[in-house]
PDB file of C-alpha atoms in Angstrom:
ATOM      1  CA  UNK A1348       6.541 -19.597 -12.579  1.00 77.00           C
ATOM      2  CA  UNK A1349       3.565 -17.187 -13.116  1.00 82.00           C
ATOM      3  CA  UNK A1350       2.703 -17.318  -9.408  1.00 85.00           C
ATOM      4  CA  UNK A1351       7.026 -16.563  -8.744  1.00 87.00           C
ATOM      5  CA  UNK A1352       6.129 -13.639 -10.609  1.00 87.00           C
ATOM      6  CA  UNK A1353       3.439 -12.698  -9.624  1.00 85.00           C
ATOM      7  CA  UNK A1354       4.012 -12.737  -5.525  1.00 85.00           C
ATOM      8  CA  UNK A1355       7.773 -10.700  -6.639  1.00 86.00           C
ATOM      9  CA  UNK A1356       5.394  -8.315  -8.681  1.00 86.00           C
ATOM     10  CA  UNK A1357       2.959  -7.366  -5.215  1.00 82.00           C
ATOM     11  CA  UNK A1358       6.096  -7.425  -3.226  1.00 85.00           C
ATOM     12  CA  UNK A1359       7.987  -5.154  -5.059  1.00 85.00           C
ATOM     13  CA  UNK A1360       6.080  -3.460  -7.610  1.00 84.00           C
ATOM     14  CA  UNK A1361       7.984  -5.057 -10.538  1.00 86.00           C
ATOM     15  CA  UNK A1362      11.332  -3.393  -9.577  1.00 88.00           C
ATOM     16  CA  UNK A1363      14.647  -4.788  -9.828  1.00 90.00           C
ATOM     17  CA  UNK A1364      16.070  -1.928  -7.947  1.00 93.00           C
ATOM     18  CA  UNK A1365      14.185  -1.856  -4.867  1.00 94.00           C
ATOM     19  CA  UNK A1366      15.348  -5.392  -3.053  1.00 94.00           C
ATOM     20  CA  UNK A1367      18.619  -4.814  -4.230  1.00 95.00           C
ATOM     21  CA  UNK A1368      18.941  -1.583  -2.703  1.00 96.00           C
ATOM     22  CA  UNK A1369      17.636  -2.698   0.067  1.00 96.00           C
ATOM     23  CA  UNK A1370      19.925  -5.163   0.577  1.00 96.00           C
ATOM     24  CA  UNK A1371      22.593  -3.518   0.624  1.00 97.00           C
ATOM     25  CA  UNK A1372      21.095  -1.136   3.229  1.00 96.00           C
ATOM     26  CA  UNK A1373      20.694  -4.000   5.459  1.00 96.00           C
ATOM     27  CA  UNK A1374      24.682  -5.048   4.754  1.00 96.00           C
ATOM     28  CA  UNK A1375      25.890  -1.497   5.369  1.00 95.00           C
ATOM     29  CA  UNK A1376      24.055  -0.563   8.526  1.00 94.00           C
ATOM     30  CA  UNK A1377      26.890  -1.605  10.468  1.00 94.00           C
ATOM     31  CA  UNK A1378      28.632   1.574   9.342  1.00 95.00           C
ATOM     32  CA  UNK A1379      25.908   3.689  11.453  1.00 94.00           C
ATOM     33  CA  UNK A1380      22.258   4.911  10.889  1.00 94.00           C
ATOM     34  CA  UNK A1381      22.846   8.024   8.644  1.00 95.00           C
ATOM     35  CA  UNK A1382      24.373   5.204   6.313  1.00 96.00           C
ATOM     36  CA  UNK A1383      21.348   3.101   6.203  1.00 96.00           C
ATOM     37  CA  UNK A1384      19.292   6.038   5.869  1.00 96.00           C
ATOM     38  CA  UNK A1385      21.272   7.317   2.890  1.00 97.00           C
ATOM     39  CA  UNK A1386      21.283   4.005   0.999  1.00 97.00           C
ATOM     40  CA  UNK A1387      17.504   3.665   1.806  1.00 97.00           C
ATOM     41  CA  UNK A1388      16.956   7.374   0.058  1.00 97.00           C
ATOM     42  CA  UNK A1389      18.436   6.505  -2.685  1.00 97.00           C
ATOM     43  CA  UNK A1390      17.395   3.344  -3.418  1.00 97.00           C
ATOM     44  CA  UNK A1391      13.726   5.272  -3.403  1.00 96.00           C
ATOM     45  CA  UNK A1392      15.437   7.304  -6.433  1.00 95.00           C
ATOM     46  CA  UNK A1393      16.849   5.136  -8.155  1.00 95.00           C
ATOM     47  CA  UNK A1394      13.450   3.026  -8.092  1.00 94.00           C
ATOM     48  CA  UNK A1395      11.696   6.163  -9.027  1.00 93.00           C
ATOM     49  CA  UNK A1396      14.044   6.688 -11.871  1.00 90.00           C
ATOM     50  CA  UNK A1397      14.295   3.174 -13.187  1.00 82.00           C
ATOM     51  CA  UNK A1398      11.494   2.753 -15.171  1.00 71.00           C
ATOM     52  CA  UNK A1399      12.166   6.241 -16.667  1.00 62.00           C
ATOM     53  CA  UNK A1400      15.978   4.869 -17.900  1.00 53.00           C
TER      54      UNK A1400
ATOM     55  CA  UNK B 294       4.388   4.874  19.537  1.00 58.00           C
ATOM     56  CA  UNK B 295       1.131   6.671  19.208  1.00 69.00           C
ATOM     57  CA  UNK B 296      -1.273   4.259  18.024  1.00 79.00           C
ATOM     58  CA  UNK B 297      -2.972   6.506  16.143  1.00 84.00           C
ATOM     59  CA  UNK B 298       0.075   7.075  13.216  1.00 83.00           C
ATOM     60  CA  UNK B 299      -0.876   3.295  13.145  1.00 83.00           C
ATOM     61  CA  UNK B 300      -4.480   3.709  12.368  1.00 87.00           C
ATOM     62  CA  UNK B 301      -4.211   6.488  10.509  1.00 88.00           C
ATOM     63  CA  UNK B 302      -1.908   4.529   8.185  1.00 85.00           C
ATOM     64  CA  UNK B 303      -4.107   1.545   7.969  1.00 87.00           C
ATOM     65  CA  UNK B 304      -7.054   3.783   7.351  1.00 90.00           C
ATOM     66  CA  UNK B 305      -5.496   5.891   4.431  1.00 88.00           C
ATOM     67  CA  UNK B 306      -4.120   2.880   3.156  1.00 86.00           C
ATOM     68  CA  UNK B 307      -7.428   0.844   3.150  1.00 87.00           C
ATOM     69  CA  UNK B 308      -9.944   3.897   1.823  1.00 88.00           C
ATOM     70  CA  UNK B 309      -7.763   4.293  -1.274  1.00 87.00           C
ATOM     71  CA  UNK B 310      -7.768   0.521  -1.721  1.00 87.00           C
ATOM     72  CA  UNK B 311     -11.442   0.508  -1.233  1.00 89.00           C
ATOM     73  CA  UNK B 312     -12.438   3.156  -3.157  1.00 89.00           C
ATOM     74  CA  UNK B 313     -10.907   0.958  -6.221  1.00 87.00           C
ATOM     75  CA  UNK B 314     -12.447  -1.805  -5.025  1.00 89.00           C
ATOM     76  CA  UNK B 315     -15.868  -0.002  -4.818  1.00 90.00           C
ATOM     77  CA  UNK B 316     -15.447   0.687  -8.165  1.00 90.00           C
ATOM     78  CA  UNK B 317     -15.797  -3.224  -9.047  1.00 91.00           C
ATOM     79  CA  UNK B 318     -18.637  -4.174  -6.876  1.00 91.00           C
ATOM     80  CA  UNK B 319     -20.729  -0.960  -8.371  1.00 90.00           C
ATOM     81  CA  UNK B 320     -20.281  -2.292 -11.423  1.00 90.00           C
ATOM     82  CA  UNK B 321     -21.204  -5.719 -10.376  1.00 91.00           C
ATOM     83  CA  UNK B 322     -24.268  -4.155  -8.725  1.00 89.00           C
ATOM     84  CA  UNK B 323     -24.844  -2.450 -11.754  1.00 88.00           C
ATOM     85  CA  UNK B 324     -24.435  -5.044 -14.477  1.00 86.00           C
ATOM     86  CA  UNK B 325     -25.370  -8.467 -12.375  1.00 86.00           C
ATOM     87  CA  UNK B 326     -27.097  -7.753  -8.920  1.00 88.00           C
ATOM     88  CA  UNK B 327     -26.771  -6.082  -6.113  1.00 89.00           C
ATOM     89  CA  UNK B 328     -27.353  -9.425  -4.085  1.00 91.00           C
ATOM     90  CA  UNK B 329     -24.582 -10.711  -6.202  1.00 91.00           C
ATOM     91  CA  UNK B 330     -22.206  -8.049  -5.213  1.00 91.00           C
ATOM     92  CA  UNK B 331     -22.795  -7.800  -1.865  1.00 91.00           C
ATOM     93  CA  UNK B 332     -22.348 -11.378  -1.489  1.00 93.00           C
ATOM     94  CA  UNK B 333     -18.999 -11.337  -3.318  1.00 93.00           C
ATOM     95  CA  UNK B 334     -18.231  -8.138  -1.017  1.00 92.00           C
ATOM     96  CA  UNK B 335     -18.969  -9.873   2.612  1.00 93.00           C
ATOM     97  CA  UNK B 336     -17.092 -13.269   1.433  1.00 95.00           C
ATOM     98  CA  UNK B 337     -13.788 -11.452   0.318  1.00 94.00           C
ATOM     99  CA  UNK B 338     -14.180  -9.237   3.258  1.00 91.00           C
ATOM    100  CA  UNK B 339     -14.388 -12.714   5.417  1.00 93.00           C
ATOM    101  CA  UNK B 340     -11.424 -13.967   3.845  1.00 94.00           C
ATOM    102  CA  UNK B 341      -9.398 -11.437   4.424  1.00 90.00           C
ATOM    103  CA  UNK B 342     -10.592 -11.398   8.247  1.00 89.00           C
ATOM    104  CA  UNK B 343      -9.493 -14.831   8.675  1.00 91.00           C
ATOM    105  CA  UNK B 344      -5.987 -13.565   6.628  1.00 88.00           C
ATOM    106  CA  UNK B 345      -5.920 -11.108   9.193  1.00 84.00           C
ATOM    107  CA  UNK B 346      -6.611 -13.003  12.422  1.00 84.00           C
ATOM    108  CA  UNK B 347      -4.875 -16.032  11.893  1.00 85.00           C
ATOM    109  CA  UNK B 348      -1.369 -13.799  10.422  1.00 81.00           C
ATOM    110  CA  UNK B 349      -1.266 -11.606  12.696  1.00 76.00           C
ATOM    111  CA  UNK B 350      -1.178 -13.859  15.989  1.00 77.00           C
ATOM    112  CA  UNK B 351       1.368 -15.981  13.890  1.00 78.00           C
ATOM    113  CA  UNK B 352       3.718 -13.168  13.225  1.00 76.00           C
ATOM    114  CA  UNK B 353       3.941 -11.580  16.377  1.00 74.00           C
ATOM    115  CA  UNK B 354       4.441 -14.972  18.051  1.00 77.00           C
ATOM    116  CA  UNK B 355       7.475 -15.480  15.159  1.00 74.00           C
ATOM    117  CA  UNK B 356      10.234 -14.303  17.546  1.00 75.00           C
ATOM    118  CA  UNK B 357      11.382 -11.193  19.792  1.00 80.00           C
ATOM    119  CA  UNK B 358      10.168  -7.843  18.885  1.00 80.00           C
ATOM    120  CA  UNK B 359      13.857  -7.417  17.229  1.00 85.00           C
ATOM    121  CA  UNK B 360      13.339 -10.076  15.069  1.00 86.00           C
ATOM    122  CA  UNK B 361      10.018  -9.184  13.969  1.00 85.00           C
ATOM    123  CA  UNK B 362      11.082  -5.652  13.009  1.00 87.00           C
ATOM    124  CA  UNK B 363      13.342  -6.843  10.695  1.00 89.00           C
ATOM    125  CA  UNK B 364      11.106  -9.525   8.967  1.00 86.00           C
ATOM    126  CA  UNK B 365       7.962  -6.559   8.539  1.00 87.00           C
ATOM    127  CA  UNK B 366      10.151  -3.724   8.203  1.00 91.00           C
ATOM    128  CA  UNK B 367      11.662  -4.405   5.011  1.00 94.00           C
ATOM    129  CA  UNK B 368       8.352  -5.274   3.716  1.00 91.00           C
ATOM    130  CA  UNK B 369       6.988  -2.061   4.974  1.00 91.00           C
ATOM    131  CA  UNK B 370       9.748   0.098   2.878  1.00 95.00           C
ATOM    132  CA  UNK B 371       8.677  -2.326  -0.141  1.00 94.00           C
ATOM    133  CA  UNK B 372       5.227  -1.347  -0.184  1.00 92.00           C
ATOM    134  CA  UNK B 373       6.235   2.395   0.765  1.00 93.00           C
ATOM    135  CA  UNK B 374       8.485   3.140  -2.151  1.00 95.00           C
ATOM    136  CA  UNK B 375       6.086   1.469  -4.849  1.00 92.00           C
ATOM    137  CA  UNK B 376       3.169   3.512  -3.054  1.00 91.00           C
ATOM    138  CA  UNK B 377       6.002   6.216  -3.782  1.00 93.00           C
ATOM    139  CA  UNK B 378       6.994   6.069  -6.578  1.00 93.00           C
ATOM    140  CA  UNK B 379       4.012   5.121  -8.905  1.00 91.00           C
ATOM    141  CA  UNK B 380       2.492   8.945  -7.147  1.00 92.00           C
ATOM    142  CA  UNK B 381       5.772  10.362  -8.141  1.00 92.00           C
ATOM    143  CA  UNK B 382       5.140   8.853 -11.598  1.00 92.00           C
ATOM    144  CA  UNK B 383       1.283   9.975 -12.177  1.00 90.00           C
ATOM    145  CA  UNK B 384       2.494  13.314 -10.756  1.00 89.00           C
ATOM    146  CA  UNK B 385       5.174  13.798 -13.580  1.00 88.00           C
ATOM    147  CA  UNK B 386       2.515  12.196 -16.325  1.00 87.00           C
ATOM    148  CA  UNK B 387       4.797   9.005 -16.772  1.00 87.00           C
ATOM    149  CA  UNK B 388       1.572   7.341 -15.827  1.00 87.00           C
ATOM    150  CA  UNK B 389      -1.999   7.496 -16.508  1.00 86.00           C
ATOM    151  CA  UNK B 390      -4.267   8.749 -13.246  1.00 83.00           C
ATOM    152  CA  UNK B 391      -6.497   6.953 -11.865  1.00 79.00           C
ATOM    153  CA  UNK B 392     -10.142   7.469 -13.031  1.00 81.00           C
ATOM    154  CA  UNK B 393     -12.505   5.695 -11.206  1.00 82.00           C
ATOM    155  CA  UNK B 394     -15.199   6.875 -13.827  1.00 84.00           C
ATOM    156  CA  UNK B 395     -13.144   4.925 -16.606  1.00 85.00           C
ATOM    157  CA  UNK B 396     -12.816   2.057 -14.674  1.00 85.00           C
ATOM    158  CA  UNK B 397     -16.016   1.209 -13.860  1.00 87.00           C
ATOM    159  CA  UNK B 398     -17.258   1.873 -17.376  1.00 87.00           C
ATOM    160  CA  UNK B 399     -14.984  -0.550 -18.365  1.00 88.00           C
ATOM    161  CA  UNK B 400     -15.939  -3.590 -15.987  1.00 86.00           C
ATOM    162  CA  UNK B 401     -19.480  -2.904 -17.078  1.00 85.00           C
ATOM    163  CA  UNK B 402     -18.574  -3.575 -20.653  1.00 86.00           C
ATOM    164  CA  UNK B 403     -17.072  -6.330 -19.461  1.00 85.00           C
ATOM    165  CA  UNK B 404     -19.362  -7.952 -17.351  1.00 84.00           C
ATOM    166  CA  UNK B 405     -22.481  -6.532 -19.460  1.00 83.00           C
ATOM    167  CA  UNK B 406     -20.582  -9.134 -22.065  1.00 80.00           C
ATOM    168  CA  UNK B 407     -22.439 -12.800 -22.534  1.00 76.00           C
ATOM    169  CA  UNK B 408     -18.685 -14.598 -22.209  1.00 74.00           C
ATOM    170  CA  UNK B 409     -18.901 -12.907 -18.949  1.00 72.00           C
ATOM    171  CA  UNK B 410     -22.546 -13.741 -17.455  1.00 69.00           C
ATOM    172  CA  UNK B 411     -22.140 -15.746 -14.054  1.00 75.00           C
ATOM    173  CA  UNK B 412     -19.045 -14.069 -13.126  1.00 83.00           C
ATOM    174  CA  UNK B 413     -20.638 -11.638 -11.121  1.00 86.00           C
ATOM    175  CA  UNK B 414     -19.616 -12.915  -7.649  1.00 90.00           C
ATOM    176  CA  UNK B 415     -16.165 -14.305  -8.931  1.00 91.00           C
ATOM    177  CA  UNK B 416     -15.536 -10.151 -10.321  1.00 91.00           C
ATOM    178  CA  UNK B 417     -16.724  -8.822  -6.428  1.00 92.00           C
ATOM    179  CA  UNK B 418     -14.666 -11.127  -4.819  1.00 93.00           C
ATOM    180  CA  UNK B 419     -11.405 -10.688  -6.625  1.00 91.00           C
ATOM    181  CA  UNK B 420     -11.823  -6.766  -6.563  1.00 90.00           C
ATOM    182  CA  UNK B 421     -12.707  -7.011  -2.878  1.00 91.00           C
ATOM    183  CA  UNK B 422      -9.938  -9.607  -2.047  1.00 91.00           C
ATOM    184  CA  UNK B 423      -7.149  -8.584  -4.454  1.00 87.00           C
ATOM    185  CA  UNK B 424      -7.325  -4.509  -3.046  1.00 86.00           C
ATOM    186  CA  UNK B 425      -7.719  -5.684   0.593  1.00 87.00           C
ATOM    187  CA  UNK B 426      -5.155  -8.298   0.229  1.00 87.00           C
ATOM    188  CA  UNK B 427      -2.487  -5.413   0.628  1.00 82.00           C
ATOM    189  CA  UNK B 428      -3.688  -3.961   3.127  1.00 84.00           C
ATOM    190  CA  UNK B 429      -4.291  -6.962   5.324  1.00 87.00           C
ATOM    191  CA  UNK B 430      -0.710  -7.335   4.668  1.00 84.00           C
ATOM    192  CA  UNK B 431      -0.321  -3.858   6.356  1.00 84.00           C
ATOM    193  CA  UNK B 432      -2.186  -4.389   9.153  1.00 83.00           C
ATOM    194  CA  UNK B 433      -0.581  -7.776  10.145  1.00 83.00           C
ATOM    195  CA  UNK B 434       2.207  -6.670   9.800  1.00 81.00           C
ATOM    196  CA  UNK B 435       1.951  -3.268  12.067  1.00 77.00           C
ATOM    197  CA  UNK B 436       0.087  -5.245  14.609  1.00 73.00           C
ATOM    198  CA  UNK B 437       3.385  -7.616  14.920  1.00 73.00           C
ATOM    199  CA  UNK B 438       5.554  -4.895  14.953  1.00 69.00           C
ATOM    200  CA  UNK B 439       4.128  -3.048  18.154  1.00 67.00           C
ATOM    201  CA  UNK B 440       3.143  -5.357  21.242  1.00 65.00           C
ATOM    202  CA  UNK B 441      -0.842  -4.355  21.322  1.00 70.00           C
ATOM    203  CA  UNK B 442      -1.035  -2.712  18.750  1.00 74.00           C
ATOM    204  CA  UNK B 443      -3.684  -4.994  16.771  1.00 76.00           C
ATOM    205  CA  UNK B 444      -6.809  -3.127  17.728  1.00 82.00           C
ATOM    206  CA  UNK B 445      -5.478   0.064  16.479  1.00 84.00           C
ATOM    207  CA  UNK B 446      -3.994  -1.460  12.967  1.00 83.00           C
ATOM    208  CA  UNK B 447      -7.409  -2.953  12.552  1.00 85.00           C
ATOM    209  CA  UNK B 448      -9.950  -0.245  13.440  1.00 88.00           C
ATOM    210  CA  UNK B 449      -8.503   2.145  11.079  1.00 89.00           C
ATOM    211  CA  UNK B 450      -8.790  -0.212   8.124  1.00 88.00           C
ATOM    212  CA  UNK B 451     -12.457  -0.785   9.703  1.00 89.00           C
ATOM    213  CA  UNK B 452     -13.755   2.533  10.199  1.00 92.00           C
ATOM    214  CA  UNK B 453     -12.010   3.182   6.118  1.00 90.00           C
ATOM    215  CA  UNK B 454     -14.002  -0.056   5.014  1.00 88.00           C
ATOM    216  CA  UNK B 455     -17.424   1.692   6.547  1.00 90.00           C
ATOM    217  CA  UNK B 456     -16.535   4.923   5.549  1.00 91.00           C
ATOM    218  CA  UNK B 457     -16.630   3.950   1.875  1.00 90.00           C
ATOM    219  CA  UNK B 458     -19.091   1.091   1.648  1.00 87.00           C
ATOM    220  CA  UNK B 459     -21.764   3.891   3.051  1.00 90.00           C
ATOM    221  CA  UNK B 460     -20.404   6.557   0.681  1.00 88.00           C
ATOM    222  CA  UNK B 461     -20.571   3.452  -1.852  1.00 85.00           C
ATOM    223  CA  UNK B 462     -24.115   2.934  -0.788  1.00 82.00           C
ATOM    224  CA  UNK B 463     -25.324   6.238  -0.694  1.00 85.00           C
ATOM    225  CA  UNK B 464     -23.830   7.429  -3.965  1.00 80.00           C
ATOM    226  CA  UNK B 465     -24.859   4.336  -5.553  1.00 76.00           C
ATOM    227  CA  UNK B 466     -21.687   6.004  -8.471  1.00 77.00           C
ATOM    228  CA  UNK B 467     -17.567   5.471  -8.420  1.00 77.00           C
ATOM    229  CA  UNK B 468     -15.978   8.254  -6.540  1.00 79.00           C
ATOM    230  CA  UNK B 469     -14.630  10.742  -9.223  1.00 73.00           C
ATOM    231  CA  UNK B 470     -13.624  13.264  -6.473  1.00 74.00           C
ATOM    232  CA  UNK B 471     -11.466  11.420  -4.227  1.00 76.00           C
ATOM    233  CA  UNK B 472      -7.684  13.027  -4.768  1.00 81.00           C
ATOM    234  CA  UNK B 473      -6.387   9.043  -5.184  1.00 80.00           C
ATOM    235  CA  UNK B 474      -2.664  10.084  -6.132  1.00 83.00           C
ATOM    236  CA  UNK B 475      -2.248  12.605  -2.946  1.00 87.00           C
ATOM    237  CA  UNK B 476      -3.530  10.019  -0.662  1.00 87.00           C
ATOM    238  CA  UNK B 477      -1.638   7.231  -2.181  1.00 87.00           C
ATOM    239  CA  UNK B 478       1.683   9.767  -1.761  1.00 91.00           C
ATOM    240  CA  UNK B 479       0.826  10.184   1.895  1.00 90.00           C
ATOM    241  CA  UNK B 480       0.387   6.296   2.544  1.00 89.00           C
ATOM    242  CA  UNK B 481       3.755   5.589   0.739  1.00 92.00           C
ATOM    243  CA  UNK B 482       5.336   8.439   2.974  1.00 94.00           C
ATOM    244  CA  UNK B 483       3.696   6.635   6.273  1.00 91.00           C
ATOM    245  CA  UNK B 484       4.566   3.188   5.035  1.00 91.00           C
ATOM    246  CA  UNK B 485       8.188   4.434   3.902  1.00 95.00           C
ATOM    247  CA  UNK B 486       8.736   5.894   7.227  1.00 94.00           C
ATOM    248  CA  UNK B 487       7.426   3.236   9.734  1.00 91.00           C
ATOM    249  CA  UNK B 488       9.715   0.761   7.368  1.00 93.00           C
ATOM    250  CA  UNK B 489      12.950   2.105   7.755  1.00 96.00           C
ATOM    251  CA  UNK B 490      12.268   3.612  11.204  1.00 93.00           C
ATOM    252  CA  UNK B 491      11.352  -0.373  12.558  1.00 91.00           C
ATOM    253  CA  UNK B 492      14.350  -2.044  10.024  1.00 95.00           C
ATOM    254  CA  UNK B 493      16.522   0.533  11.877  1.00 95.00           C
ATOM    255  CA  UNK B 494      15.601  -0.520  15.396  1.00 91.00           C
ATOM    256  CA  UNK B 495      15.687  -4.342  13.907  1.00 92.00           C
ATOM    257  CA  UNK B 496      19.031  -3.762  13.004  1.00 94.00           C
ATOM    258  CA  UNK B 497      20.218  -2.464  16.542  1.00 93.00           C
ATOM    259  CA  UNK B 498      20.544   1.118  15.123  1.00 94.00           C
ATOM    260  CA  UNK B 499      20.174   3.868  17.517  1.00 91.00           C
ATOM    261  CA  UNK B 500      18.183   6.155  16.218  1.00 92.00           C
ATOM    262  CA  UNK B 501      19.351  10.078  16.812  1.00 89.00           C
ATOM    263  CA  UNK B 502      16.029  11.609  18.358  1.00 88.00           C
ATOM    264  CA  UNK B 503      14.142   7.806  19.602  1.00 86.00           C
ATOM    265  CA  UNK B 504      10.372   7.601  18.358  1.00 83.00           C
ATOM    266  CA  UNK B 505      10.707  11.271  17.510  1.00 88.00           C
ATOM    267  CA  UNK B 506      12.994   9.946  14.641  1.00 91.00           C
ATOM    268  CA  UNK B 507      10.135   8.796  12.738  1.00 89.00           C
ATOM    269  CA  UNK B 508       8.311  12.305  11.823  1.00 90.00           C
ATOM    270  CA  UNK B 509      11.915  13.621  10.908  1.00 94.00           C
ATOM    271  CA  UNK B 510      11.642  10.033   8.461  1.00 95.00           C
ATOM    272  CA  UNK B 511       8.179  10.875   7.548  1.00 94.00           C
ATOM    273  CA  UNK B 512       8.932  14.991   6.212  1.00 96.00           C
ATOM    274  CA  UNK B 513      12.558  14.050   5.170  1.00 96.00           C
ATOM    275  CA  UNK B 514      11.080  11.100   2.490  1.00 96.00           C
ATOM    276  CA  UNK B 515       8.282  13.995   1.742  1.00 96.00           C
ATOM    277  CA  UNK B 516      10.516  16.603   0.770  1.00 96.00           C
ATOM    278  CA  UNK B 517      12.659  14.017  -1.178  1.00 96.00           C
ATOM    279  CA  UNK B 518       9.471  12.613  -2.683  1.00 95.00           C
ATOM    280  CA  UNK B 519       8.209  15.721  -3.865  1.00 94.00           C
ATOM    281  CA  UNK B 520      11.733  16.799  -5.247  1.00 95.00           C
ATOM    282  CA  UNK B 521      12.225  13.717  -7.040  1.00 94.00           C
ATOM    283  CA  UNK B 522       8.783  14.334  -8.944  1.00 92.00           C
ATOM    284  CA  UNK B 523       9.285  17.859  -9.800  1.00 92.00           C
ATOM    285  CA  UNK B 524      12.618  16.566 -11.122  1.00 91.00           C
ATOM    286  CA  UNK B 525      10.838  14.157 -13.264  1.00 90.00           C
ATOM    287  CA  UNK B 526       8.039  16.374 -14.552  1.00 89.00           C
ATOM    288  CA  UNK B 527      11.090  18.842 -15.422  1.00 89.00           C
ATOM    289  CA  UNK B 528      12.927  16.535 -17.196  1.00 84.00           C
ATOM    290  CA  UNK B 529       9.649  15.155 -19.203  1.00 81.00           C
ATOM    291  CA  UNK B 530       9.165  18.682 -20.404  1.00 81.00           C
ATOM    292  CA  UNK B 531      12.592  19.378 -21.461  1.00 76.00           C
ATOM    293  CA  UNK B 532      12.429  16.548 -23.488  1.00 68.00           C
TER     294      UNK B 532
END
């Protein structure tokens, strides 16, 4: 379990945020790349911001 | 693509990880032996060599180019927006710099301490192997991404790795001066920018300007970068 958390730790950096954004960036790229993009951004900020919530 | 962006990436990306590492095997050199750091140094270095040359064949052989984007671009956006945001974190004081000075006082306490004594090469190694291990990732990872691209990927990581172990030598001290959280920002803007630029083009998205695309990436996640930190130091002194 420690490795598990440790390999999701140096992957992501300990976010929750991050994969899930990203994600759903990969879902709505259909819709076009300024979409993707967008998503992408904020998932950044939102990652940026999480640990300050 | 310009291999260059490539090995300029892989050679920001590596000094900053090897200027931490440094840190560890001074100490070692320091406290233990040089012999003993060295040694530790040139094994992890090895290991990661072998990380490097046996991945890297492996991934780009994984399937077509398409497929490959997608599998290292996602990773590449990973890396890019923890590079991001822990600059965008020291930058609004939400966490501690980095001070190589502190840091390598405190692994000479440790290893100067008699539970310690025979760790030397075990402390060398780890340092060595844990900082390069990201960066191996990295340059695998570009390497796959872009058809011939390996050399490039590689030598800037190599010429970064010499760079610092003759600064290392030569200084014979950490490296107080080296502006850690700026060059960490830049790497997470390069690795940020190659990640959604390649997940984009693994994804079948046509990009509005081709390869050009990517600078407008690059300055675009800069500007928001920067924003999002000023916000945050703001905020932290309104409170």
């Amino acid at each position: 379990m420690k490795v598990v958390h440790e390999v999701y730790d140096f992957i992501t950096g300990g976010s929750l945020v991050t994969p899930i954004g990203l994600i759903v960036a990969i879902l709505c790229a259909r819709f076009g790349p300024a979409v993707f993009l967008a998503v992408v951004l904020a998932t950044f900020v939102a990652s940026t911001l999480e640990r300050v919530a | 693509m310009n291999g260059w962006i490539l090995a300029t990436t892989t050679f920001f990306a590596s000094g900053v990880e090897f200027v931490e590492a440094a840190t560890i095997v001074l100490a070692v050199g320091t406290a233990v032996a040089w012999r003993t750091a060295i040694a530790g140094t040139l094994a992890a270095v090895a290991a990661l060599t072998v990380l490097v040359g046996l991945g890297g064949p492996l991934l780009a052989n994984a399937g077509s180019l398409r497929t490959i984007q997608l599998i290292v671009g996602p990773f590449l956006i990973l890396f890019g927006i923890g590079w991001l945001r822990k600059a965008a974190w020291r930058f609004a004081g939400l966490k501690p710099q980095r001070d190589e000075q502190a840091a390598f006082a405190r692994e000479l306490g440790r290893l100067r301490d008699p539970k310690e004594a025979g760790r030397g090469f075990a402390v060398a190694f780890q340092g060595v192997f844990v900082e390069g291990l990201e960066v191996a990732v990295i340059v695998v990872t570009f390497a796959a991404s872009r058809p011939g691209e390996l050399a490039w990927s590689i030598g800037g990581a190599v010429v970064a790795l010499l760079a610092v172990a003759i600064a290392a030598f030569a200084l014979r001290a950490p490296f107080a001066r080296v502006p850690e959280n700026a060059l960490k920002a830049l790497v997470g803007v390069m690795l940020f920018a190659l990640g959604t630029f390649w997940t984009g083009e693994g994804l079948d998205l046509r990009w509005w300007a081709g390869d050009a695309t990517l600078f407008v990436l690059a300055i675009g996640i800069a500007l928001l970068a920067a924003a999002t930190s000023v916000a945050l130091r703001a905020r932290r002194a309104g409170a």
